[in-house]
Amino acid sequence: MVAALALALAFLNTAPLLALLRREFGLTNFQAGALAAATLLSHTALQLPAGPLVDQLGSRRATLVGLGVVAVGVLLSGLAPSFPALLLARLAVGVGTGLAFLAALVLAAEAVPPARAPWQQSLYGAAFQAGTLLTLALTPVLADRVGWRGAFLSEGAAIGLVALAGRRLLPVPRYARPRVPVPWALVFRAPGVYALGLAHVATYGTVTAVSAWAPTWLLDRYHLPTTLAGLVTGLITPGAVLGRLLGGHLAARTARDQGLLLGAGLLSLLTAAVLPAGLPFPVVLGLLFGLGLVSGLSFGALFGRAARLFGPGTAGTGSGAVNFIANLGALAFPPLVGALLDRTGSYLVGFWCVAGLGLLGLGYTALYLQQTGPGAPAVPKRPAG
């Protein structure tokens, strides 16, 4: 799980340093936004090609390669002499996380017997969420002591050590199956890719939208100080850690995963819909923690299904395709809320729109699950030859 902590550190360490970076390079709001989104953009773009690459290289080797790229990208971030150089370095970090996150997710499942795979993947997902808390706590402290360059260089060196020690730290994929190539035409026409991707949009995409806008909404609605609004929004993360652990426990104990997949998405969307409704502040605190909790319930079950989409030996391809759809939703929801806020002045309209779109996608997921049943393959068997 040390890989998950290292990846979270690289993926999110720009956010706590953004104010310093804006001052250092004289960035406009647009440039600062582009810098904040750069890693997620390249991470998302790599999900489709990374899947087959994980299947070809093997999950363990792909994790080590990805961690190496991440370490180099973070180190280059600390050495960047200009904004364009820093932007390119952050894009390189996203390339590394795009490969390593997916590979480590597959490795978590391949290191244990199939019956334990949902729990192991949920544990990996929970460790990544815990890593976000570590990043938000550690990076500002480092920046205060050694500056933003020192923070990047220190964290890049730590990630590099994890990559170098990976042969001893990472588990062996004892239950990996022989790799099987999957034609892209089969990937794009598989209904399970879209059904599972939309189920993940309902949880991960919703949490991303709420996390992006909750600090501003809390400041406007409850007049919280900026720092406190960020801390309150951060209640989502420990909820997600607990939710992924609980969901993995439940998924490992039952083959009927439809309830987890649909229930997690539905509860996430309903929570987001009622959040900006002018509720008492203590209720809002509970809802933010609860949103993280329910959004994490489906993680292990969802990626367990994704790994089986195209049969044995194709876990990377299936997981990457599903995660690509989910990341598109995560990229689209925050600007959608912002656009509706500009037009209507209402957070409620924006959050309701997210909930409505998420429900439409979840409806497609429900139809798919009804047709395939618990744990069924997502596509027809590949024709011989």
Coordinates of C-alpha atoms in Angstrom, one line a residue:
M1 CA 0.0 0.0 0.0
V2 CA 3.1 2.3 0.1
A3 CA 2.6 2.8 -3.6
A4 CA -0.8 4.3 -3.0
L5 CA 0.6 6.7 -0.5
A6 CA 3.4 7.7 -2.9
L7 CA 1.0 8.2 -5.8
A8 CA -1.4 10.3 -3.7
L9 CA 1.5 12.5 -2.6
A10 CA 2.5 13.2 -6.2
F11 CA -1.1 13.6 -7.5
L12 CA -2.2 16.2 -5.1
N13 CA 0.9 18.1 -3.9
T14 CA 0.3 21.1 -6.3
A15 CA -2.8 22.2 -4.5
P16 CA -1.3 23.2 -1.2
L17 CA 1.5 25.1 -3.1
L18 CA -0.7 26.9 -5.6
A19 CA -0.6 30.2 -3.8
L20 CA 3.2 30.2 -3.7
L21 CA 3.5 29.1 -7.3
R22 CA 1.1 31.9 -8.4
R23 CA 3.3 34.5 -6.6
E24 CA 6.6 32.9 -7.9
F25 CA 5.6 32.9 -11.6
G26 CA 3.0 35.7 -11.6
L27 CA 0.3 33.4 -12.8
T28 CA -3.1 34.4 -14.0
N29 CA -6.2 32.6 -12.6
F30 CA -6.4 30.7 -15.9
Q31 CA -2.8 29.6 -15.7
A32 CA -3.2 28.6 -12.0
G33 CA -6.2 26.5 -13.0
A34 CA -4.4 24.9 -15.8
L35 CA -1.5 24.0 -13.5
A36 CA -3.9 22.6 -10.9
A37 CA -5.6 20.4 -13.6
A38 CA -2.5 19.4 -15.5
T39 CA -1.8 16.2 -13.6
L40 CA -5.4 15.0 -13.7
L41 CA -5.6 15.7 -17.5
S42 CA -2.6 13.6 -18.4
H43 CA -3.6 11.0 -15.8
T44 CA -7.0 10.7 -17.5
A45 CA -5.6 10.6 -21.0
L46 CA -3.4 7.7 -20.1
Q47 CA -6.0 5.4 -18.7
L48 CA -7.0 3.9 -22.1
P49 CA -3.4 3.1 -23.3
A50 CA -2.2 2.3 -19.8
G51 CA -4.6 -0.6 -19.5
P52 CA -3.1 -2.8 -22.3
L53 CA 0.4 -1.7 -21.2
V54 CA -0.3 -3.0 -17.7
D55 CA -1.5 -6.3 -19.2
Q56 CA 1.6 -6.5 -21.4
L57 CA 4.3 -5.5 -18.9
G58 CA 2.6 -7.1 -15.9
S59 CA 1.1 -5.2 -13.0
R60 CA 4.3 -5.3 -10.8
R61 CA 6.7 -4.1 -13.5
A62 CA 4.2 -1.4 -14.7
T63 CA 3.8 -0.1 -11.2
L64 CA 7.6 0.3 -10.8
V65 CA 7.9 2.0 -14.2
G66 CA 5.0 4.4 -13.4
L67 CA 6.5 5.2 -10.0
G68 CA 9.8 6.0 -11.6
V69 CA 8.1 8.4 -14.0
V70 CA 6.2 10.0 -11.2
A71 CA 9.4 10.6 -9.2
V72 CA 11.2 12.2 -12.1
G73 CA 8.1 14.5 -12.8
V74 CA 8.0 15.7 -9.2
L75 CA 11.7 16.3 -9.1
L76 CA 11.5 18.3 -12.3
S77 CA 8.6 20.3 -10.7
G78 CA 11.0 21.4 -8.0
L79 CA 13.7 22.4 -10.6
A80 CA 11.3 24.1 -13.0
P81 CA 12.7 27.6 -14.1
S82 CA 9.5 28.8 -15.6
F83 CA 5.7 28.2 -15.7
P84 CA 5.9 26.3 -19.0
A85 CA 8.5 24.0 -17.6
L86 CA 6.5 23.5 -14.4
L87 CA 3.4 22.7 -16.5
L88 CA 5.2 20.1 -18.5
A89 CA 6.6 18.5 -15.3
R90 CA 3.1 18.2 -13.9
L91 CA 1.9 16.7 -17.1
A92 CA 4.7 14.1 -16.8
V93 CA 3.6 13.4 -13.2
G94 CA 0.1 12.6 -14.6
V95 CA 1.6 10.2 -17.1
G96 CA 3.3 8.3 -14.3
T97 CA 0.3 8.3 -12.0
G98 CA -2.0 7.2 -14.9
L99 CA 0.2 4.1 -15.4
A100 CA 1.1 3.3 -11.7
F101 CA -2.3 3.9 -10.2
L102 CA -3.9 1.4 -12.6
A103 CA -1.0 -1.1 -12.4
A104 CA -1.0 -1.0 -8.6
L105 CA -4.8 -1.5 -8.5
V106 CA -4.5 -4.6 -10.7
L107 CA -1.5 -5.8 -8.6
A108 CA -3.5 -5.5 -5.4
A109 CA -6.0 -8.0 -6.9
E110 CA -3.4 -10.4 -8.4
A111 CA -1.4 -10.7 -5.2
V112 CA -4.2 -12.5 -3.4
P113 CA -6.7 -15.3 -4.1
P114 CA -9.7 -14.1 -6.3
A115 CA -12.1 -14.3 -3.3
R116 CA -10.0 -11.7 -1.5
A117 CA -9.4 -9.4 -4.4
P118 CA -12.3 -6.9 -3.7
W119 CA -11.1 -6.4 -0.2
Q120 CA -7.5 -5.9 -1.3
Q121 CA -8.4 -3.4 -4.0
S122 CA -10.6 -1.5 -1.5
L123 CA -7.7 -1.4 0.9
Y124 CA -5.5 0.0 -1.9
G125 CA -8.2 2.6 -2.6
A126 CA -8.5 3.5 1.1
A127 CA -4.7 3.9 1.3
F128 CA -4.8 6.3 -1.6
Q129 CA -7.5 8.4 0.1
A130 CA -5.4 8.3 3.3
G131 CA -2.5 9.6 1.2
T132 CA -4.5 12.7 0.3
L133 CA -4.7 13.6 4.0
L134 CA -1.0 13.0 4.4
T135 CA -0.3 15.2 1.3
L136 CA -2.5 18.1 2.5
A137 CA -0.9 17.9 6.0
L138 CA 2.8 17.4 5.0
T139 CA 3.3 19.6 1.9
P140 CA 2.5 23.0 3.6
V141 CA 4.8 22.1 6.4
L142 CA 7.6 21.3 4.0
A143 CA 7.0 24.5 2.0
D144 CA 7.2 26.6 5.2
R145 CA 10.6 25.1 6.1
V146 CA 12.3 24.6 2.7
G147 CA 10.1 26.5 0.2
W148 CA 8.0 25.1 -2.6
R149 CA 11.0 23.9 -4.5
G150 CA 12.2 22.0 -1.5
A151 CA 8.8 20.5 -0.9
F152 CA 8.7 19.1 -4.5
L153 CA 12.3 17.9 -4.3
S154 CA 11.8 16.2 -0.9
E155 CA 8.6 14.5 -2.0
G156 CA 10.1 13.5 -5.4
A157 CA 13.1 12.0 -3.6
A158 CA 10.8 10.0 -1.3
I159 CA 8.8 8.7 -4.2
G160 CA 12.0 7.8 -6.0
L161 CA 13.1 5.8 -3.0
V162 CA 9.8 3.9 -3.1
A163 CA 10.3 3.2 -6.8
L164 CA 13.9 1.9 -6.1
A165 CA 12.8 -0.2 -3.2
G166 CA 9.7 -1.4 -5.0
R167 CA 11.1 -4.9 -5.8
R168 CA 11.1 -5.6 -2.1
L169 CA 8.1 -3.5 -1.1
L170 CA 5.6 -4.5 -3.7
P171 CA 3.8 -7.9 -3.5
V172 CA 4.3 -10.6 -6.1
P173 CA 1.3 -11.1 -8.4
R174 CA 1.0 -14.8 -7.6
Y175 CA -2.5 -15.1 -9.0
A176 CA -1.9 -13.3 -12.3
R177 CA -3.3 -14.9 -15.4
P178 CA -1.5 -15.1 -18.8
R179 CA -2.0 -11.8 -20.7
V180 CA -4.5 -11.7 -23.5
P181 CA -4.6 -8.7 -25.9
V182 CA -8.1 -7.1 -26.4
P183 CA -9.0 -5.4 -29.7
W184 CA -9.9 -1.7 -29.2
A185 CA -13.1 -2.3 -31.2
L186 CA -14.2 -4.8 -28.5
V187 CA -13.3 -2.3 -25.7
F188 CA -15.3 0.5 -27.2
R189 CA -18.4 -1.5 -27.9
A190 CA -18.5 -3.3 -24.5
P191 CA -21.6 -2.0 -22.6
G192 CA -19.9 -2.9 -19.3
V193 CA -17.2 -0.3 -19.8
Y194 CA -19.9 2.4 -20.0
A195 CA -22.1 1.0 -17.3
L196 CA -19.3 0.6 -14.7
G197 CA -17.7 3.9 -15.8
L198 CA -21.0 5.7 -15.2
A199 CA -21.4 4.0 -11.8
H200 CA -18.0 5.4 -10.8
V201 CA -19.0 8.8 -12.2
A202 CA -21.9 8.8 -9.8
T203 CA -19.6 8.4 -6.8
Y204 CA -16.1 9.7 -7.7
G205 CA -17.4 12.4 -10.1
T206 CA -19.9 13.6 -7.6
V207 CA -17.3 13.8 -4.8
T208 CA -14.9 15.7 -7.1
A209 CA -17.6 18.3 -7.9
V210 CA -18.6 18.7 -4.3
S211 CA -14.9 18.9 -3.1
A212 CA -14.2 21.6 -5.7
W213 CA -17.1 23.8 -4.8
A214 CA -17.9 23.1 -1.2
P215 CA -15.2 25.5 0.2
T216 CA -16.6 28.4 -1.8
W217 CA -20.2 27.4 -0.9
L218 CA -19.4 27.1 2.8
L219 CA -17.8 30.5 2.7
D220 CA -20.8 32.1 0.9
R221 CA -23.6 30.3 2.8
Y222 CA -22.2 29.9 6.4
H223 CA -19.5 32.7 6.2
L224 CA -16.7 30.4 7.3
P225 CA -13.1 31.5 7.2
T226 CA -11.4 30.2 4.1
T227 CA -9.1 27.8 6.0
L228 CA -12.0 26.4 8.1
A229 CA -14.1 25.9 4.9
G230 CA -11.3 23.8 3.5
L231 CA -11.0 21.7 6.6
V232 CA -14.7 21.1 6.7
T233 CA -14.7 20.0 3.1
G234 CA -11.9 17.7 4.0
L235 CA -14.3 15.6 6.1
I236 CA -15.1 13.8 2.8
T237 CA -11.7 12.1 2.8
P238 CA -11.8 10.2 6.1
G239 CA -15.4 9.2 5.2
A240 CA -14.1 7.8 1.9
V241 CA -11.3 5.9 3.7
L242 CA -13.9 4.2 5.9
G243 CA -16.3 3.7 3.1
R244 CA -13.8 1.9 0.9
L245 CA -12.8 -0.4 3.8
L246 CA -16.4 -1.2 4.6
G247 CA -17.3 -1.7 1.0
G248 CA -14.4 -4.0 0.4
H249 CA -15.4 -6.1 3.5
L250 CA -19.0 -6.3 2.1
A251 CA -17.9 -7.1 -1.4
A252 CA -15.6 -9.9 -0.2
R253 CA -18.5 -11.6 1.6
T254 CA -21.1 -11.6 -1.2
A255 CA -21.2 -12.3 -4.9
R256 CA -24.2 -10.1 -5.3
D257 CA -22.5 -6.8 -5.9
Q258 CA -25.4 -4.9 -7.6
G259 CA -26.6 -3.4 -4.3
L260 CA -23.2 -1.9 -3.6
L261 CA -22.8 -0.5 -7.1
L262 CA -26.2 1.1 -7.3
G263 CA -26.6 1.9 -3.7
A264 CA -23.3 3.8 -3.4
G265 CA -24.1 5.8 -6.5
L266 CA -27.6 6.6 -5.6
L267 CA -26.7 7.7 -2.0
S268 CA -23.9 9.9 -3.3
L269 CA -26.1 11.7 -5.7
L270 CA -28.9 12.2 -3.2
T271 CA -26.4 13.5 -0.6
A272 CA -25.0 16.0 -3.2
A273 CA -28.5 17.1 -4.1
V274 CA -29.6 18.0 -0.6
L275 CA -26.3 19.4 0.6
P276 CA -26.8 23.1 -0.6
A277 CA -30.4 23.2 0.6
G278 CA -29.8 25.6 3.5
L279 CA -29.6 22.9 6.2
P280 CA -28.2 23.5 9.7
F281 CA -24.4 23.5 9.8
P282 CA -24.1 20.4 12.0
V283 CA -26.2 18.5 9.4
V284 CA -23.9 19.7 6.7
L285 CA -20.9 18.3 8.6
G286 CA -22.5 14.9 8.8
L287 CA -23.5 15.0 5.1
L288 CA -20.0 15.8 3.9
F289 CA -18.5 12.9 6.0
G290 CA -21.4 10.7 4.8
L291 CA -20.8 11.6 1.2
G292 CA -17.3 10.3 1.4
L293 CA -18.5 7.2 3.2
V294 CA -21.2 6.1 0.7
S295 CA -19.0 7.1 -2.3
G296 CA -16.4 4.6 -1.2
L297 CA -18.7 1.6 -0.8
S298 CA -18.6 0.5 -4.4
F299 CA -14.8 0.8 -5.1
G300 CA -13.8 -2.8 -4.6
A301 CA -16.9 -4.3 -6.2
L302 CA -16.7 -2.0 -9.2
F303 CA -13.0 -2.6 -10.1
G304 CA -13.5 -6.3 -9.4
R305 CA -16.0 -6.3 -12.2
A306 CA -13.9 -4.1 -14.3
A307 CA -11.0 -6.6 -14.1
R308 CA -13.3 -9.4 -15.4
L309 CA -14.8 -7.4 -18.3
F310 CA -12.9 -9.1 -21.0
G311 CA -12.0 -12.4 -19.3
P312 CA -8.7 -13.6 -17.7
G313 CA -5.5 -11.8 -18.4
T314 CA -7.1 -8.5 -19.3
A315 CA -7.6 -6.8 -15.9
G316 CA -5.6 -3.7 -16.9
T317 CA -7.6 -3.2 -20.1
G318 CA -10.9 -3.4 -18.4
S319 CA -10.0 -1.3 -15.3
G320 CA -8.3 1.4 -17.5
A321 CA -11.3 1.7 -19.8
V322 CA -13.7 2.0 -16.8
N323 CA -11.5 4.5 -15.0
F324 CA -11.2 6.6 -18.2
I325 CA -15.0 7.1 -18.3
A326 CA -15.1 7.9 -14.6
N327 CA -12.3 10.5 -15.0
L328 CA -14.1 12.2 -17.8
G329 CA -17.0 12.7 -15.5
A330 CA -14.7 14.0 -12.7
L331 CA -13.3 16.5 -15.2
A332 CA -16.7 17.6 -16.5
F333 CA -18.7 18.0 -13.3
P334 CA -16.8 20.9 -11.5
P335 CA -16.9 23.3 -14.5
L336 CA -20.5 22.4 -15.1
V337 CA -21.4 23.5 -11.6
G338 CA -19.3 26.7 -12.2
A339 CA -21.1 27.5 -15.4
L340 CA -24.5 27.0 -13.9
L341 CA -23.5 29.1 -10.9
D342 CA -22.4 31.9 -13.3
R343 CA -25.8 31.7 -15.1
T344 CA -28.2 31.2 -12.1
G345 CA -26.2 32.3 -9.0
S346 CA -27.4 29.1 -7.3
Y347 CA -25.3 26.2 -6.0
L348 CA -28.5 24.2 -5.7
V349 CA -29.1 24.2 -9.4
G350 CA -25.5 23.1 -10.1
F351 CA -25.6 20.3 -7.6
W352 CA -29.1 19.2 -8.8
C353 CA -27.8 19.1 -12.4
V354 CA -24.9 16.8 -11.3
A355 CA -27.4 14.6 -9.4
G356 CA -29.7 14.4 -12.4
L357 CA -27.0 13.5 -14.9
G358 CA -25.6 11.0 -12.4
L359 CA -29.0 9.4 -12.0
L360 CA -29.4 9.0 -15.8
G361 CA -26.0 7.3 -16.0
L362 CA -26.9 5.1 -13.0
G363 CA -30.1 4.1 -14.7
Y364 CA -28.1 2.7 -17.6
T365 CA -25.9 0.9 -15.1
A366 CA -29.0 -0.6 -13.5
L367 CA -30.3 -2.0 -16.8
Y368 CA -26.9 -3.5 -17.5
L369 CA -26.7 -5.2 -14.1
Q370 CA -30.2 -6.5 -14.5
Q371 CA -29.2 -8.2 -17.8
T372 CA -25.8 -9.5 -16.7
G373 CA -26.5 -10.6 -13.1
P374 CA -24.0 -10.8 -10.2
G375 CA -20.4 -11.1 -11.3
A376 CA -21.3 -12.0 -14.9
P377 CA -18.9 -11.1 -17.8
A378 CA -19.6 -7.7 -19.4
V379 CA -19.3 -8.7 -23.0
P380 CA -19.9 -11.9 -25.0
K381 CA -17.0 -14.2 -25.3
R382 CA -14.4 -13.3 -27.9
P383 CA -14.7 -15.4 -31.1
A384 CA -12.0 -18.0 -31.6
G385 CA -9.0 -16.8 -33.6

